[in-house]
Amino acid sequence: MRAMICTNYGSPDVFKLQEVETPIPKDHEVRIKIHAASVGPSDCTFRKGSPIVKLVYGFKRPKNPIFGTELAGIIDAVGKKVT
């Protein structure tokens, strides 16, 4: 699958479109095929890497390089314990 990867903190130029391995949902997770996503103020704050963000999400670079929490799509896989 393709994803926008943020490997460093900084300007919007730090994002790169890359092919990544399709995740397999764990027992209590679902995987969503995303049709639309938004970029909000919190995404910009995380990208810039304020001191508090770095303390929680990684000093040199983000621990999770794929950002985003607001999306629309359909569930395409579920974990074993999802009902």
JSON list of C-alpha atoms in Angstrom, two decimals, residues 1-3 23 31-38 66-76:
[
{"chain": "A", "resi": 1, "resn": "MET", "atom": "CA", "xyz": [0.00, 0.00, 0.00]},
{"chain": "A", "resi": 2, "resn": "ARG", "atom": "CA", "xyz": [1.08, 3.62, -0.37]},
{"chain": "A", "resi": 3, "resn": "ALA", "atom": "CA", "xyz": [1.45, 5.99, 2.59]},
{"chain": "A", "resi": 23, "resn": "PRO", "atom": "CA", "xyz": [-0.54, -4.05, 8.09]},
{"chain": "A", "resi": 31, "resn": "ARG", "atom": "CA", "xyz": [-7.84, -2.33, 9.19]},
{"chain": "A", "resi": 32, "resn": "ILE", "atom": "CA", "xyz": [-9.62, 0.40, 7.25]},
{"chain": "A", "resi": 33, "resn": "LYS", "atom": "CA", "xyz": [-9.27, 1.01, 3.52]},
{"chain": "A", "resi": 34, "resn": "ILE", "atom": "CA", "xyz": [-9.11, 4.79, 3.50]},
{"chain": "A", "resi": 35, "resn": "HIS", "atom": "CA", "xyz": [-11.12, 6.76, 0.94]},
{"chain": "A", "resi": 36, "resn": "ALA", "atom": "CA", "xyz": [-10.54, 10.24, 2.40]},
{"chain": "A", "resi": 37, "resn": "ALA", "atom": "CA", "xyz": [-8.43, 11.80, 5.16]},
{"chain": "A", "resi": 38, "resn": "SER", "atom": "CA", "xyz": [-7.98, 15.25, 6.63]},
{"chain": "A", "resi": 66, "resn": "ILE", "atom": "CA", "xyz": [2.52, 7.50, 9.38]},
{"chain": "A", "resi": 67, "resn": "PHE", "atom": "CA", "xyz": [0.37, 10.36, 10.72]},
{"chain": "A", "resi": 68, "resn": "GLY", "atom": "CA", "xyz": [-3.38, 10.79, 10.78]},
{"chain": "A", "resi": 69, "resn": "THR", "atom": "CA", "xyz": [-6.37, 10.11, 12.95]},
{"chain": "A", "resi": 70, "resn": "GLU", "atom": "CA", "xyz": [-9.31, 11.53, 10.98]},
{"chain": "A", "resi": 71, "resn": "LEU", "atom": "CA", "xyz": [-10.40, 9.40, 8.05]},
{"chain": "A", "resi": 72, "resn": "ALA", "atom": "CA", "xyz": [-13.27, 7.90, 6.11]},
{"chain": "A", "resi": 73, "resn": "GLY", "atom": "CA", "xyz": [-13.31, 4.45, 4.58]},
{"chain": "A", "resi": 74, "resn": "ILE", "atom": "CA", "xyz": [-14.46, 0.86, 4.91]},
{"chain": "A", "resi": 75, "resn": "ILE", "atom": "CA", "xyz": [-13.25, -1.92, 7.18]},
{"chain": "A", "resi": 76, "resn": "ASP", "atom": "CA", "xyz": [-11.44, -4.48, 5.05]}
]
